[in-house]
Amino acid sequence: MYGWVGRLLRVNLTTGECRVEKLDPVMARDYIGARGLASKILYNEVDPQVDPLSPENKLIFMTGPLTGTSAISGSRYNVVTKSPLTGTIAASNSGGYFAGELKYAGYDGIIFEGKASEPVYLYIENDRVEIRPAGHVWGKTTHETEDILKSEAPAGAKVACIGPAGEKLVRFACVVNDKNRAAGRSGVGAVMGSKNLKAVVVRGTGGIKIADPEGFRQAVKAALEKIKNNPVTHGGLPDYGTAVLVNVINAHGAFPTRNFQTGVFPGAEKISGETLAATYLVRKKGCLACPIACGRATLVPEGPYAGHGEGPEYEAIWAMGADCGVDDLAAITKANYYANELGYDPITFGATLACAMELYEKGYLPAQDTELELEFGNARTLVEAARKVGYREGIGDLLAEGSYRLAERYGHPELSMSTKKQEYPAYDPRAIQGIGLNYATTNRGGCHVRGYTIASEVLGIPVQTDPLVTEGKAGLVKTFQDLTALVDSTGICLFVTFALGASDVVSMLAPATGIPYTEEAGMLAGERIFNLERLFNLAAGLTRADDTLAPRILQEPLPEGPAKGRVNRLDEMLDEYYRVRGWDEEGRPTEATKQRLGI
Amino acid sequence: MYGWVGRLLRVNLTTGECRVEKLDPVMARDYIGARGLASKILYNEVDPQVDPLSPENKLIFMTGPLTGTSAISGSRYNVVTKSPLTGTIAASNSGGYFAGELKYAGYDGIIFEGKASEPVYLYIENDRVEIRPAGHVWGKTTHETEDILKSEAPAGAKVACIGPAGEKLVRFACVVNDKNRAAGRSGVGAVMGSKNLKAVVVRGTGGIKIADPEGFRQAVKAALEKIKNNPVTHGGLPDYGTAVLVNVINAHGAFPTRNFQTGVFPGAEKISGETLAATYLVRKKGCLACPIACGRATLVPEGPYAGHGEGPEYEAIWAMGADCGVDDLAAITKANYYANELGYDPITFGATLACAMELYEKGYLPAQDTELELEFGNARTLVEAARKVGYREGIGDLLAEGSYRLAERYGHPELSMSTKKQEYPAYDPRAIQGIGLNYATTNRGGCHVRGYTIASEVLGIPVQTDPLVTEGKAGLVKTFQDLTALVDSTGICLFVTFALGASDVVSMLAPATGIPYTEEAGMLAGERIFNLERLFNLAAGLTRADDTLAPRILQEPLPEGPAKGRVNRLDEMLDEYYRVRGWDEEGRPTEATKQRLGI
């Protein structure tokens, strides 16, 4: 095959059997790769009602046809499974260098089944595939694990692993590769931990065949020109990283603060990308084949939070900063190092801590239940909690369940700022209406990188829409969600969409694979993938009632800022969204829609 | 489903089991229906090396998503199987009213497997499906069979059946429905006979769901306007039937005469569509949903060839007329009645008789082997042979094998005007270069309705190309072949393509099915189907050597007319054709092509 390797590795951890399978080319064509292809395999093979942490759940690592090629940002893989946080399908993706190496070894993806009786890791060196004992790295951080396992592999090997959080089944544990790149959300690392699978080590020396090398080269070149002429991808992101958004979103009054009690954070400037660049930034870092290089290598040289590593990103800065009322960038950076090294999602962690702080300040979470002082703004508590949650120590054991289960435990689930039990990221839906509809309808719960309408509603990409208006947002959300599903499935990074559209994506995808994807066919594939995820969730038991927002977002007006007095008017958008999606009133894809999409 | 019913009927004639199966919607989307879908099922289920007349071969009746709808000419079904004439995949299609009725009964198609121990017919009345004894109609003509079986069924029932030719395994026997409509070529009726299956009787009272009724109505209306404004579909064909071509093609010196010994027939005017209209034509007849109505109800009121029925069509007039040197239209019409009633293909019959005549005149076929005088131009011999071949009587038993096996038997296979053992139709490839490339490469052997470049090379539709030139014909042939595969698979009639293009076809197909087929996607589906047929043939053992033309066409210049001195220059076109198809030098689709097409 071209683009795809054409081979999948199926690993049964219960029996120890490792088997190479042929990739179904028609399934690949229709579901493309990565998120889409892995979701299709999960949909085909796993009962949606399965307990996510049982051996019957599967864990799928999957690259896309552009992964490992010279396509702009072709660095990514997805980890797809049923989420222990949300009970929905989970698809989390990551960049770095691991995914390309997997393809160079001769595999588009790996399907993990069952559960090992002891901690193990998977070792791949081209055609050599071994399940090896991992007792010696069990309990180690992601950085320690990577260093140790690399010493047991040839030069050039790449490692994806879980940290203590994944081992301890923290519901928002992630899979970390290349030390600081993570398939971050929805707890895919906990599923890996539940299988006693510590890591995947891979070394590959093969190549990827391109169907039309000259056409592909021209397409990549044209796309690169667009990346270089765009102020976000060749300005904001390389210069300041994702945290370039802190001041922008705060100025919109959409920067959720103290568990969404307001949308304006007085300390924003102190934790902005610009401040990070002026203080702890060492250099920017890029993933395989990426000209943007939004990654931040950082160093906190001294003081109680001294350390070095990568990040924080915008979302981590917000969740562990503004949302917790913390404006100490060194503390946030240190907490972020814990997230990377212990292996969990800093968004859900920060938002859960923020929720705990509100529960604590309101007296719902009694002081005797926590060894930490949980008031908003306490930087020391943030850093301590960031360590404890990774090991489920003390209050960390409660935080490890996520904000919804925590708030429900204390009788106030309405204080969890989440949809489908996954916490919202750093955009208040009361100030930006469309993103609220996206939060309510994404297939892995509250999430921005499934339909980033911020691009349009705030940044004016590709066209400016009014963030305070609901009209037209149903179609906007659908378009962003479908485009994202397409991009996620190709193996390139969502961030290219600041500069590139679906036509640019297929302009690389078609010559790489030799399949004549048009823009329409690409968008249709994205829509197909999104609907397939939806069908998984419906079969898992979710209903229209799960397509909602936290009561605060729907009922409590923002108290200040440009969006003062606003709530999210989801009810003005949801029915129309169902209609444009071709779903019935209960949010189920109609037979006509399934036929149109070929599901 | 929309457009499709969504149900297939699988009938095992060996065991008597009849089972309803769900139509795979993704397979339906990609292979559309009729020719494409049935070919895919055959490809999936039947060993290409199978003996065509053994119980292991399958016989598939399949409608398309537009069959039975109000789409222009949505009347058609395909019969797909491995051909006993050619050893290739066979797909023959027919109009009339049978196919719509099958869908109204609730089935997109029927897959026949195995072989009945006694003659049977299949009776379908909506959900009621029975295999019934057919001893009482075995040996009967198609007309008698239809009348008798209709008396055993409710009013409105439709019948498809074989005549004596199918029972006797005449290698070019057809399946006849509505008395005079036939799935004509490649011997699909012989396969039906080999299974002891005499007929299918169907009555249905259901409907077909359309995804977007208003959009569909508008598309059909727009297509109808084009049909009405086209001089072929609203002039030549309704007024004179297909035989309007006799004078046109003869004027090009491309009207093969006396087994292709020349391209000009002096008696053309006497057997033309205009003459038929002035003599034996009673009225024109149309199939379901067809505004063209090219069918001819005819009556020969007196004389030795008195009779009534339908036709002859252009190809039959040519094969049994000019190719045999016969200019007696009454005799040709009578012979055509035999073809309809005994159930065989008049093209292969006429061409085989023409071959026999040349063998006879040259002394290769000795007089003692035949009770008929086989000299060219003998109208009485024509009519006698037309009867005998249907029953395999006397010389008819030899003719029943087709021209290639006949000529080979007498040591002169080069005198068979065929490719892949199927006889050419009524266009001399020495005078019309592109059609020669099409004959050489169609998947069921010599055939015009798999890539009717005559439209361009003679009629100037959609653009005029020079019939004597080879340059550019590779691409032209590919386009016609792919478009034809698309059209054949939707369930509409190829004749609409005189007025409609791929964009018009998908403009009806998309709202009918709810699947957003674009023109590109439609053409790609056609190409996919054509390549799948090719792969079946390659697996059956065919090679590049089978993509050729009869030696006469390549080596003997036409002796007279506008193309005097010309041969077909296939060697100037074939390599380029392989290239534009994405096949290797041996004519095998490359891996890249298979990936591009999703096969």
XYZ file of N, CA, C and O in Angstrom, chain B residues 380-530:
604
model
N -33.174 -18.373 -46.477
C -33.845 -19.576 -45.966
C -32.948 -20.301 -44.957
O -33.395 -20.756 -43.901
N -31.669 -20.403 -45.316
C -30.715 -21.013 -44.386
C -30.676 -20.253 -43.071
O -30.654 -20.842 -41.989
N -30.675 -18.938 -43.165
C -30.668 -18.118 -41.951
C -31.816 -18.496 -41.025
O -31.618 -18.767 -39.833
N -33.014 -18.540 -41.557
C -34.185 -18.785 -40.710
C -34.173 -20.219 -40.174
O -34.479 -20.462 -39.000
N -33.771 -21.152 -41.015
C -33.692 -22.543 -40.557
C -32.644 -22.700 -39.453
O -32.880 -23.357 -38.434
N -31.506 -22.102 -39.684
C -30.432 -22.184 -38.681
C -30.874 -21.516 -37.379
O -30.551 -21.991 -36.284
N -31.629 -20.429 -37.503
C -32.092 -19.722 -36.305
C -32.994 -20.612 -35.458
O -33.007 -20.510 -34.234
N -33.753 -21.464 -36.093
C -34.577 -22.400 -35.335
C -33.725 -23.546 -34.790
O -33.792 -23.881 -33.604
N -32.904 -24.120 -35.641
C -32.135 -25.296 -35.238
C -31.168 -25.009 -34.088
O -30.954 -25.857 -33.216
N -30.574 -23.839 -34.096
C -29.583 -23.565 -33.067
C -30.219 -23.547 -31.683
O -29.610 -23.971 -30.697
N -31.460 -23.101 -31.610
C -32.135 -23.031 -30.307
C -32.398 -24.401 -29.722
O -32.519 -24.553 -28.502
N -32.497 -25.402 -30.600
C -32.745 -26.773 -30.132
C -31.510 -27.666 -30.283
O -31.574 -28.859 -30.047
N -30.430 -27.073 -30.738
C -29.205 -27.845 -31.043
C -29.504 -28.983 -32.016
O -28.984 -30.095 -31.881
N -30.282 -28.712 -33.006
C -30.594 -29.710 -34.029
C -29.574 -29.663 -35.159
O -29.269 -28.576 -35.679
N -29.086 -30.794 -35.609
C -28.231 -30.853 -36.794
C -27.086 -29.862 -36.711
O -26.347 -29.797 -35.704
N -26.913 -29.073 -37.762
C -25.851 -28.077 -37.796
C -25.993 -27.079 -36.640
O -25.002 -26.481 -36.182
N -27.218 -26.952 -36.150
C -27.461 -26.049 -35.010
C -26.650 -26.441 -33.790
O -26.281 -25.592 -32.976
N -26.346 -27.737 -33.661
C -25.556 -28.193 -32.511
C -24.128 -27.663 -32.584
O -23.513 -27.365 -31.551
N -23.618 -27.528 -33.802
C -22.276 -26.954 -33.953
C -22.309 -25.437 -33.766
O -21.441 -24.850 -33.120
N -23.318 -24.816 -34.366
C -23.446 -23.363 -34.235
C -23.623 -22.951 -32.767
O -23.195 -21.871 -32.357
N -24.235 -23.825 -31.990
C -24.528 -23.519 -30.590
C -23.261 -23.340 -29.754
O -23.326 -22.843 -28.628
N -22.114 -23.720 -30.304
C -20.854 -23.567 -29.580
C -20.218 -22.192 -29.786
O -19.211 -21.870 -29.160
N -20.793 -21.400 -30.714
C -20.205 -20.087 -31.003
C -19.142 -20.204 -32.076
O -18.639 -21.293 -32.381
N -18.769 -19.069 -32.663
C -17.908 -19.081 -33.843
C -16.497 -19.561 -33.541
O -15.868 -20.221 -34.358
N -15.976 -19.244 -32.347
C -14.578 -19.612 -32.092
C -14.402 -21.121 -32.040
O -13.510 -21.696 -32.682
N -15.265 -21.781 -31.265
C -15.148 -23.235 -31.143
C -15.460 -23.913 -32.478
O -14.871 -24.936 -32.833
N -16.390 -23.323 -33.246
C -16.716 -23.860 -34.567
C -15.513 -23.752 -35.510
O -15.109 -24.736 -36.149
N -14.938 -22.553 -35.569
C -13.816 -22.330 -36.489
C -12.598 -23.151 -36.074
O -11.843 -23.656 -36.906
N -12.418 -23.286 -34.775
C -11.299 -24.083 -34.269
C -11.486 -25.559 -34.632
O -10.530 -26.245 -35.005
N -12.721 -25.990 -34.528
C -13.035 -27.383 -34.869
C -12.622 -27.690 -36.301
O -12.143 -28.793 -36.602
N -12.771 -26.685 -37.164
C -12.425 -26.900 -38.566
C -11.037 -26.351 -38.905
O -10.704 -26.129 -40.064
N -10.248 -26.104 -37.870
C -8.846 -25.784 -38.093
C -8.554 -24.348 -38.487
O -7.426 -24.023 -38.850
N -9.543 -23.478 -38.384
C -9.327 -22.082 -38.778
C -9.909 -21.098 -37.765
O -10.793 -20.305 -38.100
N -9.353 -21.136 -36.555
C -9.881 -20.227 -35.520
C -9.753 -18.767 -35.928
O -10.478 -17.923 -35.415
N -8.823 -18.474 -36.860
C -8.649 -17.076 -37.276
C -9.874 -16.536 -37.996
O -10.011 -15.325 -38.156
N -10.763 -17.431 -38.414
C -11.969 -16.957 -39.100
C -13.116 -16.636 -38.118
O -14.200 -16.232 -38.537
N -12.869 -16.826 -36.843
C -13.843 -16.360 -35.839
C -13.588 -14.891 -35.572
O -12.491 -14.502 -35.170
N -14.584 -14.062 -35.833
C -14.433 -12.622 -35.619
C -14.801 -12.309 -34.175
O -15.909 -11.859 -33.869
N -13.852 -12.608 -33.306
C -14.167 -12.531 -31.874
C -12.934 -12.158 -31.062
O -11.799 -12.281 -31.538
N -13.167 -11.686 -29.884
C -12.125 -11.528 -28.863
C -12.617 -12.231 -27.605
O -13.784 -12.089 -27.226
N -11.728 -12.980 -27.002
C -12.097 -13.781 -25.827
C -13.295 -14.681 -26.150
O -14.159 -14.907 -25.312
N -13.339 -15.123 -27.414
C -14.368 -16.053 -27.910
C -15.756 -15.443 -27.996
O -16.723 -16.158 -28.252
N -15.875 -14.124 -27.786
C -17.195 -13.513 -28.017
C -17.144 -12.662 -29.284
O -16.226 -11.854 -29.475
N -18.167 -12.824 -30.101
C -18.199 -12.230 -31.432
C -18.397 -10.715 -31.387
O -19.123 -10.188 -30.554
N -17.744 -10.063 -32.341
C -17.876 -8.609 -32.448
C -19.279 -8.240 -32.884
O -19.898 -8.955 -33.672
N -19.701 -7.077 -32.464
C -20.945 -6.535 -32.998
C -20.682 -5.742 -34.273
O -19.645 -5.930 -34.935
N -21.566 -4.821 -34.614
C -21.732 -4.314 -35.969
C -20.894 -3.098 -36.325
O -21.371 -2.205 -37.017
N -19.658 -3.054 -35.867
C -18.807 -1.911 -36.190
C -17.425 -2.458 -36.518
O -16.792 -3.083 -35.654
N -16.951 -2.202 -37.724
C -15.657 -2.761 -38.119
C -14.524 -1.932 -37.524
O -14.407 -0.740 -37.822
N -13.680 -2.545 -36.702
C -12.605 -1.802 -36.023
C -11.516 -1.309 -36.976
O -10.653 -0.548 -36.555
N -11.553 -1.745 -38.204
C -10.587 -1.199 -39.152
C -11.018 0.196 -39.599
O -10.184 1.032 -39.939
N -12.326 0.442 -39.589
C -12.847 1.744 -39.994
C -13.060 2.673 -38.803
O -13.214 3.882 -38.974
N -13.100 2.094 -37.610
C -13.327 2.877 -36.388
C -12.344 2.350 -35.348
O -12.576 1.346 -34.681
N -11.208 3.049 -35.238
C -10.078 2.511 -34.474
C -10.403 2.285 -32.993
O -10.073 1.258 -32.416
N -11.035 3.257 -32.370
C -11.245 3.179 -30.922
C -12.089 1.990 -30.504
O -11.820 1.359 -29.483
N -13.087 1.678 -31.322
C -13.968 0.575 -30.930
C -13.186 -0.739 -30.939
O -13.516 -1.677 -30.202
N -12.112 -0.794 -31.739
C -11.272 -1.988 -31.738
C -10.554 -2.162 -30.414
O -10.461 -3.269 -29.873
N -10.050 -1.051 -29.891
C -9.403 -1.121 -28.580
C -10.418 -1.551 -27.520
O -10.105 -2.339 -26.617
N -11.630 -1.067 -27.662
C -12.675 -1.463 -26.719
C -12.985 -2.954 -26.839
O -13.041 -3.673 -25.845
N -13.156 -3.440 -28.068
C -13.382 -4.881 -28.252
C -12.262 -5.695 -27.597
O -12.497 -6.737 -26.993
N -11.038 -5.216 -27.771
C -9.885 -5.986 -27.286
C -9.818 -6.033 -25.767
O -9.207 -6.930 -25.193
N -10.437 -5.050 -25.112
C -10.209 -4.908 -23.671
C -11.444 -5.052 -22.797
O -11.317 -5.080 -21.577
N -12.631 -5.132 -23.400
C -13.794 -5.296 -22.522
C -13.703 -6.620 -21.795
O -13.091 -7.573 -22.280
N -14.357 -6.654 -20.661
C -14.194 -7.803 -19.774
C -15.077 -8.989 -20.123
O -14.987 -10.022 -19.480
N -15.947 -8.831 -21.111
C -16.725 -9.997 -21.528
C -16.468 -10.317 -22.994
O -17.277 -10.959 -23.648
N -15.321 -9.884 -23.508
C -14.992 -10.179 -24.898
C -15.617 -9.167 -25.828
O -16.117 -8.125 -25.401
N -15.575 -9.459 -27.138
C -16.035 -8.522 -28.158
C -17.417 -7.983 -27.857
O -18.381 -8.736 -27.795
N -17.499 -6.688 -27.670
C -18.749 -6.108 -27.206
C -18.725 -4.605 -27.427
O -17.707 -3.955 -27.228
N -19.858 -4.060 -27.831
C -19.942 -2.606 -28.030
C -20.521 -1.891 -26.821
O -20.209 -0.738 -26.579
N -21.384 -2.564 -26.060
C -22.066 -1.858 -24.967
C -21.279 -1.903 -23.660
O -21.832 -1.871 -22.585
N -19.973 -2.003 -23.784
C -19.103 -1.866 -22.629
C -18.223 -0.627 -22.769
O -17.462 -0.300 -21.858
N -18.296 0.024 -23.924
C -17.471 1.211 -24.146
C -17.770 1.692 -25.563
O -16.977 1.507 -26.480
N -18.926 2.334 -25.683
C -19.484 2.624 -27.007
C -18.850 3.873 -27.594
O -19.468 4.934 -27.709
N -17.595 3.734 -28.020
C -16.893 4.892 -28.584
C -17.499 5.337 -29.906
O -17.145 6.409 -30.399
N -18.387 4.526 -30.468
C -19.109 4.930 -31.683
C -19.777 6.290 -31.452
O -19.853 7.118 -32.369
N -20.246 6.509 -30.236
C -20.890 7.787 -29.918
C -19.970 8.944 -30.300
O -20.402 9.922 -30.916
N -18.696 8.838 -29.941
C -17.763 9.918 -30.250
C -17.209 9.808 -31.669
O -17.182 10.782 -32.416
N -16.788 8.612 -32.049
C -16.074 8.452 -33.319
C -16.972 8.577 -34.539
O -16.507 8.910 -35.624
N -18.261 8.304 -34.364
C -19.185 8.399 -35.500
C -20.230 9.491 -35.274
O -20.450 10.340 -36.123
N -20.857 9.476 -34.093
C -21.985 10.381 -33.870
C -21.570 11.742 -33.293
O -22.397 12.653 -33.193
N -20.305 11.849 -32.874
C -19.844 13.144 -32.348
C -20.362 13.463 -30.961
O -20.466 14.626 -30.592
N -20.673 12.434 -30.157
C -21.179 12.622 -28.799
C -20.172 12.089 -27.795
O -19.807 10.923 -27.901
N -19.750 12.820 -26.804
C -20.026 14.240 -26.582
C -19.177 15.144 -27.473
O -19.517 16.299 -27.649
N -18.074 14.626 -28.025
C -17.284 15.401 -28.988
C -16.889 14.471 -30.124
O -16.732 13.264 -29.924
N -16.723 15.034 -31.316
C -16.340 14.216 -32.458
C -14.846 13.901 -32.390
O -14.024 14.798 -32.202
N -14.520 12.613 -32.529
C -13.117 12.241 -32.709
C -13.013 11.510 -34.049
O -13.998 10.928 -34.520
N -11.846 11.549 -34.628
C -11.656 10.962 -35.965
C -11.588 9.446 -35.853
O -10.692 8.913 -35.176
N -12.501 8.722 -36.495
C -12.513 7.257 -36.345
C -11.274 6.579 -36.899
O -10.967 5.448 -36.515
N -10.539 7.262 -37.779
C -9.375 6.624 -38.411
C -8.080 6.883 -37.654
O -7.031 6.383 -38.023
N -8.182 7.648 -36.589
C -7.004 8.016 -35.814
C -6.930 7.168 -34.548
O -7.953 6.839 -33.951
N -5.709 6.795 -34.144
C -5.560 6.028 -32.905
C -5.186 6.923 -31.721
O -5.453 6.576 -30.569
N -4.600 8.068 -32.004
C -4.136 8.938 -30.925
C -5.303 9.378 -30.040
O -6.343 9.818 -30.543
N -5.114 9.261 -28.764
C -6.146 9.703 -27.815
C -7.233 8.676 -27.559
O -8.077 8.865 -26.681
N -7.215 7.592 -28.291
C -8.301 6.630 -28.149
C -8.208 5.828 -26.856
O -9.211 5.353 -26.333
N -6.991 5.667 -26.329
C -6.841 4.937 -25.062
C -7.662 5.605 -23.970
O -8.446 4.964 -23.264
N -7.485 6.920 -23.847
C -8.241 7.655 -22.830
C -9.730 7.657 -23.120
O -10.562 7.553 -22.214
N -10.073 7.774 -24.400
C -11.484 7.781 -24.790
C -12.158 6.462 -24.399
O -13.256 6.440 -23.836
N -11.475 5.364 -24.716
C -12.035 4.046 -24.408
C -12.201 3.882 -22.904
O -13.249 3.435 -22.417
N -11.185 4.271 -22.150
C -11.284 4.157 -20.691
C -12.487 4.938 -20.175
O -13.265 4.439 -19.357
N -12.646 6.173 -20.644
C -13.755 6.992 -20.165
C -15.101 6.348 -20.479
O -15.982 6.263 -19.616
N -15.264 5.879 -21.706
C -16.530 5.232 -22.069
C -16.744 3.956 -21.239
O -17.855 3.685 -20.789
N -15.696 3.187 -21.062
C -15.854 1.934 -20.305
C -16.246 2.211 -18.854
O -17.102 1.532 -18.292
N -15.620 3.221 -18.258
C -15.916 3.513 -16.854
C -17.313 4.106 -16.706
O -18.055 3.755 -15.774
N -17.660 5.017 -17.616
C -19.007 5.597 -17.570
C -20.063 4.501 -17.721
O -21.080 4.487 -17.024
N -19.796 3.577 -18.635
C -20.747 2.490 -18.870
C -20.903 1.621 -17.624
O -22.017 1.227 -17.262
N -19.804 1.342 -16.963
C -19.877 0.531 -15.749
C -20.716 1.245 -14.693
O -21.490 0.622 -13.957
N -20.561 2.560 -14.626
C -21.382 3.338 -13.692
C -22.858 3.221 -14.057
O -23.697 2.876 -13.214
N -23.164 3.531 -15.322
C -24.564 3.541 -15.765
C -25.184 2.161 -15.577
O -26.278 2.023 -15.024
N -24.477 1.119 -16.032
C -24.993 -0.242 -15.908
C -25.282 -0.614 -14.456
O -26.120 -1.465 -14.183
N -24.548 -0.004 -13.550
C -24.674 -0.392 -12.145
C -25.778 0.366 -11.415
O -26.204 -0.036 -10.342
N -26.245 1.457 -12.017
C -27.316 2.212 -11.361
C -28.686 1.616 -11.615
O -29.610 1.856 -10.842
N -28.824 0.878 -12.722
C -30.137 0.349 -13.076
C -30.836 1.126 -14.174
O -31.975 0.831 -14.507
N -30.144 2.130 -14.731
C -30.719 2.825 -15.885
C -30.069 2.293 -17.151
O -29.161 1.464 -17.101
N -30.533 2.795 -18.292
C -30.149 2.227 -19.583
C -29.010 3.016 -20.199
O -28.991 4.248 -20.174
N -28.075 2.303 -20.799
C -26.930 2.946 -21.434
C -27.347 3.971 -22.478
O -26.639 4.944 -22.717
N -28.510 3.767 -23.082
C -28.925 4.661 -24.173
C -29.135 6.098 -23.708
O -29.122 7.016 -24.530
N -29.337 6.301 -22.403
C -29.486 7.692 -21.950
C -28.203 8.478 -22.158
O -28.227 9.702 -22.205
N -27.071 7.765 -22.294
C -25.795 8.488 -22.381
C -25.618 9.210 -23.710
O -24.661 9.965 -23.863
N -26.525 9.008 -24.660
C -26.488 9.876 -25.842
C -26.803 11.317 -25.445
O -26.370 12.265 -26.082
N -27.577 11.456 -24.364
C -27.995 12.794 -23.950
C -27.458 13.194 -22.578
O -27.330 14.381 -22.279
N -27.157 12.210 -21.748
C -26.773 12.497 -20.366
C -25.335 12.074 -20.094
O -24.869 11.072 -20.642
N -24.663 12.833 -19.253
C -23.306 12.481 -18.838
C -23.286 11.972 -17.408
O -24.334 11.836 -16.764
N -22.072 11.713 -16.929
C -21.922 11.191 -15.567
C -22.532 12.146 -14.546
O -23.119 11.713 -13.544
N -22.427 13.456 -14.791
C -22.968 14.414 -13.822
C -24.488 14.283 -13.730
O -25.066 14.412 -12.646
N -25.142 13.997 -14.871
C -26.593 13.813 -14.835
C -26.966 12.522 -14.114
O -27.962 12.462 -13.396
N -26.156 11.501 -14.338
C -26.441 10.216 -13.693
C -26.348 10.367 -12.172
O -27.259 9.976 -11.437
N -25.264 10.967 -11.704
C -25.141 11.112 -10.240
C -26.144 12.126 -9.709
O -26.524 12.062 -8.532
N -26.600 13.046 -10.566
C -27.610 14.004 -10.088
C -28.907 13.286 -9.725
O -29.676 13.777 -8.909
N -29.138 12.129 -10.328
C -30.299 11.308 -9.936
C -29.921 10.319 -8.838
O -30.697 10.065 -7.918
N -28.728 9.768 -8.952
C -28.300 8.729 -8.010
C -28.162 9.267 -6.583
O -28.549 8.599 -5.612
N -27.629 10.477 -6.461
C -27.373 11.024 -5.117
C -28.665 11.266 -4.339
O -28.802 10.780 -3.211
N -29.657 11.990 -4.894
C -30.874 12.189 -4.096
C -31.676 10.903 -3.918
O -32.396 10.771 -2.930
N -31.558 9.967 -4.854
C -32.295 8.707 -4.690
C -31.751 7.919 -3.505
O -32.507 7.374 -2.707
N -30.440 7.879 -3.389
C -29.823 7.050 -2.350
C -29.510 7.824 -1.082
O -29.316 7.229 -0.028
N -29.402 9.148 -1.206
C -28.969 9.934 -0.049
C -27.470 9.909 0.143
O -26.954 10.443 1.123
N -26.763 9.280 -0.780
C -25.296 9.251 -0.704
C -24.766 10.333 -1.645
O -25.162 10.385 -2.798
N -23.894 11.211 -1.139
C -23.496 12.368 -1.948
C -22.501 12.035 -3.046
O -21.390 12.553 -3.064
N -22.916 11.176 -3.984
C -22.054 10.876 -5.122
C -21.780 12.153 -5.918
O -22.698 12.849 -6.310
N -20.504 12.421 -6.168
C -20.137 13.473 -7.110
C -19.870 12.817 -8.461
O -19.817 11.584 -8.566
N -19.674 13.640 -9.485
C -19.331 13.091 -10.798
C -18.050 12.272 -10.691
O -17.955 11.166 -11.243
N -17.076 12.806 -9.946
C -15.796 12.095 -9.791
C -16.007 10.768 -9.079
O -15.436 9.746 -9.461
N -16.807 10.796 -8.029
C -17.033 9.563 -7.269
C -17.767 8.541 -8.137
O -17.489 7.337 -8.066
N -18.686 9.023 -8.961
C -19.414 8.113 -9.846
C -18.487 7.469 -10.867
O -18.517 6.252 -11.084
N -17.647 8.286 -11.477
C -16.713 7.744 -12.469
C -15.708 6.802 -11.804
O -15.298 5.791 -12.390
N -15.313 7.142 -10.590
C -14.382 6.275 -9.865
C -15.036 4.925 -9.557
O -14.388 3.874 -9.643
N -16.311 4.958 -9.231
C -17.026 3.699 -8.993
C -17.045 2.874 -10.275
O -16.828 1.655 -10.249
N -17.287 3.539 -11.402
C -17.260 2.821 -12.672
C -15.906 2.185 -12.929
O -15.809 1.025 -13.343
N -14.869 2.945 -12.660
C -13.519 2.423 -12.862
C -13.234 1.265 -11.904
O -12.588 0.275 -12.272
N -13.698 1.398 -10.678
C -13.536 0.324 -9.688
C -14.180 -0.961 -10.181
O -13.598 -2.050 -10.113
N -15.373 -0.834 -10.700
C -16.127 -1.998 -11.178
C -15.412 -2.637 -12.374
O -15.245 -3.854 -12.429
N -14.970 -1.800 -13.294
C -14.277 -2.330 -14.472
C -13.017 -3.086 -14.054
O -12.726 -4.175 -14.568
